[in-house]
mmCIF file of C-alpha atoms in Angstrom:
data_model
loop_
_atom_site.group_PDB
_atom_site.id
_atom_site.type_symbol
_atom_site.label_atom_id
_atom_site.label_comp_id
_atom_site.label_asym_id
_atom_site.label_seq_id
_atom_site.Cartn_x
_atom_site.Cartn_y
_atom_site.Cartn_z
ATOM 1 C CA MET A 14 0.142 0.044 0.156
ATOM 2 C CA ALA A 15 1.272 3.370 -0.929
ATOM 3 C CA TYR A 16 -0.278 6.404 1.247
ATOM 4 C CA MET A 17 -0.421 9.667 -1.045
ATOM 5 C CA SER A 18 -1.545 13.015 -0.850
ATOM 6 C CA GLN A 19 -4.828 13.663 -3.516
ATOM 7 C CA GLU A 20 -2.761 15.774 -5.628
ATOM 8 C CA GLY A 21 -0.474 12.533 -6.360
ATOM 9 C CA TYR A 22 -3.084 10.319 -6.876
ATOM 10 C CA ASP A 23 -4.851 12.722 -9.292
ATOM 11 C CA LYS A 24 -1.783 12.969 -11.406
ATOM 12 C CA LEU A 25 -1.229 9.069 -11.584
ATOM 13 C CA ILE A 26 -4.501 8.763 -12.723
ATOM 14 C CA ALA A 27 -4.259 11.585 -15.444
ATOM 15 C CA GLU A 28 -1.182 9.958 -16.509
ATOM 16 C CA LEU A 29 -2.480 6.524 -17.075
ATOM 17 C CA HIS A 30 -5.335 7.733 -18.790
ATOM 18 C CA ARG A 31 -2.884 9.863 -21.158
ATOM 19 C CA LEU A 32 -0.893 6.433 -21.791
ATOM 20 C CA GLU A 33 -4.368 4.552 -22.532
ATOM 21 C CA ALA A 34 -5.718 7.610 -24.837
ATOM 22 C CA ILE A 35 -2.863 8.747 -26.432
ATOM 23 C CA GLU A 36 0.195 6.722 -26.583
ATOM 24 C CA ARG A 37 -1.567 2.918 -26.819
ATOM 25 C CA PRO A 38 -3.270 3.967 -30.220
ATOM 26 C CA LYS A 39 0.051 5.965 -31.239
ATOM 27 C CA ALA A 40 1.978 2.683 -30.465
ATOM 28 C CA SER A 41 -0.551 0.454 -32.474
ATOM 29 C CA ALA A 42 -0.536 3.298 -35.717
ATOM 30 C CA ALA A 43 3.365 2.398 -35.208
ATOM 31 C CA ILE A 44 3.003 -1.018 -36.120
ATOM 32 C CA ALA A 45 0.485 -1.015 -38.492
ATOM 33 C CA GLU A 46 2.641 1.122 -40.161
ATOM 34 C CA ALA A 47 5.752 -1.289 -40.077
ATOM 35 C CA ARG A 48 3.417 -3.912 -40.726
ATOM 36 C CA GLU A 49 2.795 -2.256 -44.160
ATOM 37 C CA LYS A 50 6.700 -2.287 -45.019
ATOM 38 C CA GLY A 51 6.615 -5.934 -46.002
ATOM 39 C CA ASP A 52 8.251 -9.170 -44.618
ATOM 40 C CA LEU A 53 7.488 -9.096 -40.828
ATOM 41 C CA SER A 54 10.524 -11.504 -39.986
ATOM 42 C CA GLU A 55 13.369 -9.235 -41.358
ATOM 43 C CA ASN A 56 11.635 -5.777 -40.437
ATOM 44 C CA SER A 57 13.525 -4.027 -37.696
ATOM 45 C CA GLU A 58 11.212 -0.972 -37.508
ATOM 46 C CA TYR A 59 8.173 -3.920 -36.890
ATOM 47 C CA ASP A 60 10.108 -5.297 -34.187
ATOM 48 C CA ALA A 61 10.923 -1.767 -32.123
ATOM 49 C CA ALA A 62 7.235 -0.857 -32.546
ATOM 50 C CA LYS A 63 6.556 -4.112 -31.000
ATOM 51 C CA GLU A 64 8.527 -3.664 -28.224
ATOM 52 C CA ALA A 65 7.924 -0.141 -27.206
ATOM 53 C CA GLN A 66 4.373 -1.091 -27.345
ATOM 54 C CA ALA A 67 5.225 -3.961 -24.528
ATOM 55 C CA HIS A 68 6.987 -1.441 -22.561
ATOM 56 C CA LEU A 69 4.209 0.817 -22.669
ATOM 57 C CA GLU A 70 1.734 -2.072 -21.769
ATOM 58 C CA ASP A 71 4.159 -2.623 -19.022
ATOM 59 C CA LYS A 72 4.153 1.010 -17.657
ATOM 60 C CA ILE A 73 0.327 0.696 -17.784
ATOM 61 C CA ASN A 74 0.015 -2.095 -15.772
ATOM 62 C CA ARG A 75 2.521 -0.901 -13.227
ATOM 63 C CA LEU A 76 0.346 2.269 -13.190
ATOM 64 C CA LYS A 77 -2.667 0.614 -12.281
ATOM 65 C CA THR A 78 -1.190 -1.787 -10.082
ATOM 66 C CA THR A 79 0.311 1.772 -8.340
ATOM 67 C CA ILE A 80 -3.396 2.892 -8.379
ATOM 68 C CA SER A 81 -5.133 0.155 -6.964
ATOM 69 C CA GLU A 82 -2.831 0.096 -3.872
ATOM 70 C CA ALA A 83 -2.650 3.847 -3.329
ATOM 71 C CA LYS A 84 -4.055 5.115 0.087
ATOM 72 C CA VAL A 85 -5.236 8.818 0.252
ATOM 73 C CA VAL A 86 -4.235 10.626 3.313
ATOM 74 C CA ASP A 87 -6.963 13.257 4.520
ATOM 75 C CA THR A 88 -4.112 15.977 5.075
ATOM 76 C CA SER A 89 -6.960 17.547 7.539
ATOM 77 C CA ARG A 90 -6.407 14.436 9.870
ATOM 78 C CA LEU A 91 -2.818 15.077 10.111
ATOM 79 C CA SER A 92 -0.984 16.592 13.216
ATOM 80 C CA THR A 93 1.974 18.732 12.881
ATOM 81 C CA ASP A 94 3.213 17.264 16.606
ATOM 82 C CA SER A 95 6.133 14.740 15.014
ATOM 83 C CA VAL A 96 7.416 14.347 11.079
ATOM 84 C CA GLN A 97 5.324 11.589 9.215
ATOM 85 C CA ILE A 98 4.135 11.529 5.491
ATOM 86 C CA LEU A 99 2.898 14.462 4.176
ATOM 87 C CA THR A 100 4.593 16.907 6.385
ATOM 88 C CA LYS A 101 6.862 19.424 5.376
ATOM 89 C CA VAL A 102 9.600 19.634 7.850
ATOM 90 C CA GLU A 103 12.155 22.902 8.176
ATOM 91 C CA MET A 104 15.396 21.952 9.059
ATOM 92 C CA THR A 105 19.096 23.023 10.025
ATOM 93 C CA ASN A 106 22.269 21.227 9.095
ATOM 94 C CA LEU A 107 23.763 21.691 12.528
ATOM 95 C CA THR A 108 27.252 21.205 10.499
ATOM 96 C CA THR A 109 27.422 23.694 7.782
ATOM 97 C CA LYS A 110 24.504 25.573 9.457
ATOM 98 C CA THR A 111 22.291 25.410 6.032
ATOM 99 C CA LYS A 112 18.535 25.682 6.349
ATOM 100 C CA MET A 113 16.600 23.627 4.221
ATOM 101 C CA SER A 114 12.962 22.303 3.871
ATOM 102 C CA TYR A 115 11.867 18.758 2.560
ATOM 103 C CA THR A 116 8.272 17.435 2.032
ATOM 104 C CA ILE A 117 7.385 13.753 2.937
ATOM 105 C CA VAL A 118 6.043 11.853 0.240
ATOM 106 C CA SER A 119 5.014 8.652 -1.452
ATOM 107 C CA GLU A 120 8.153 7.298 -3.554
ATOM 108 C CA ASN A 121 5.667 7.727 -6.524
ATOM 109 C CA GLU A 122 5.550 11.740 -5.762
ATOM 110 C CA ALA A 123 8.915 12.049 -5.023
ATOM 111 C CA ASP A 124 10.752 15.003 -6.604
ATOM 112 C CA LEU A 125 13.984 16.526 -5.253
ATOM 113 C CA ARG A 126 13.566 20.234 -7.291
ATOM 114 C CA ALA A 127 10.064 20.692 -5.627
ATOM 115 C CA GLY A 128 11.085 19.990 -2.628
ATOM 116 C CA LYS A 129 9.808 16.414 -2.003
ATOM 117 C CA ILE A 130 11.567 13.454 -0.670
ATOM 118 C CA SER A 131 10.434 9.935 -0.496
ATOM 119 C CA ILE A 132 9.562 8.466 2.939
ATOM 120 C CA LYS A 133 11.818 5.370 1.910
ATOM 121 C CA THR A 134 15.240 7.735 1.829
ATOM 122 C CA PRO A 135 17.631 8.077 4.387
ATOM 123 C CA ILE A 136 16.701 11.585 5.403
ATOM 124 C CA ALA A 137 12.873 10.836 5.464
ATOM 125 C CA GLN A 138 13.389 7.349 7.638
ATOM 126 C CA GLY A 139 15.507 9.434 10.072
ATOM 127 C CA LEU A 140 13.192 12.351 10.740
ATOM 128 C CA LEU A 141 9.882 10.238 10.971
ATOM 129 C CA GLY A 142 8.191 10.479 14.323
ATOM 130 C CA LYS A 143 10.727 13.625 15.328
ATOM 131 C CA LYS A 144 9.848 16.230 17.244
ATOM 132 C CA VAL A 145 10.342 20.405 16.363
ATOM 133 C CA GLY A 146 13.511 20.961 18.427
ATOM 134 C CA ASP A 147 14.488 17.165 17.971
ATOM 135 C CA GLU A 148 18.199 16.625 16.984
ATOM 136 C CA VAL A 149 18.865 13.589 14.758
ATOM 137 C CA GLU A 150 21.909 11.926 13.105
ATOM 138 C CA ILE A 151 21.434 10.466 9.792
ATOM 139 C CA THR A 152 23.599 8.253 8.188
ATOM 140 C CA ILE A 153 23.421 9.058 4.201
ATOM 141 C CA PRO A 154 25.424 7.432 1.491
ATOM 142 C CA ARG A 155 27.638 10.207 1.604
ATOM 143 C CA GLY A 156 28.366 10.270 5.421
ATOM 144 C CA THR A 157 26.522 11.119 8.740
ATOM 145 C CA ILE A 158 24.696 14.546 8.793
ATOM 146 C CA LYS A 159 23.306 16.307 11.902
ATOM 147 C CA LEU A 160 20.016 18.195 11.669
ATOM 148 C CA ARG A 161 17.674 20.146 13.762
ATOM 149 C CA ILE A 162 13.977 20.122 13.153
ATOM 150 C CA ASP A 163 13.267 23.759 13.702
ATOM 151 C CA ASN A 164 9.053 23.579 12.029
ATOM 152 C CA ILE A 165 6.617 21.195 10.892
ATOM 153 C CA SER A 166 3.704 21.788 9.172
ATOM 154 C CA ILE A 167 1.210 20.392 6.438
ATOM 155 C CA ALA A 168 2.055 20.206 2.832
#
């Protein structure tokens, strides 16, 4: 089960609709076009179109599975007492004195440029359950970082 925001869930539904309504017909048309070019046994264009269609169908199936397992979190019921999924955490790196802010989201919604990190990342795992004022040491691939939680809000 994957917990996610309504926005994240809506994006998955929109992507599924796009793949089924737009990309699937394009893939079928590419196969039909390649088929018209003659001998299928030596037609690399046909093979490529079939492979592209297989990848598309696999992506559609994975998306359907994710959607069926999704659990939309009602953000009005979330608390800012401690860090949890869909909370925005403002913190200070105690070594560099750098301020940073991340929203903890499901794997499917992660977007580092938008400040959204997956709940499965080491930083998110190290922050879960912590409160404002807590100082935590988190092991990341580059070593260990020391963070102080300055604020928790609802994303």
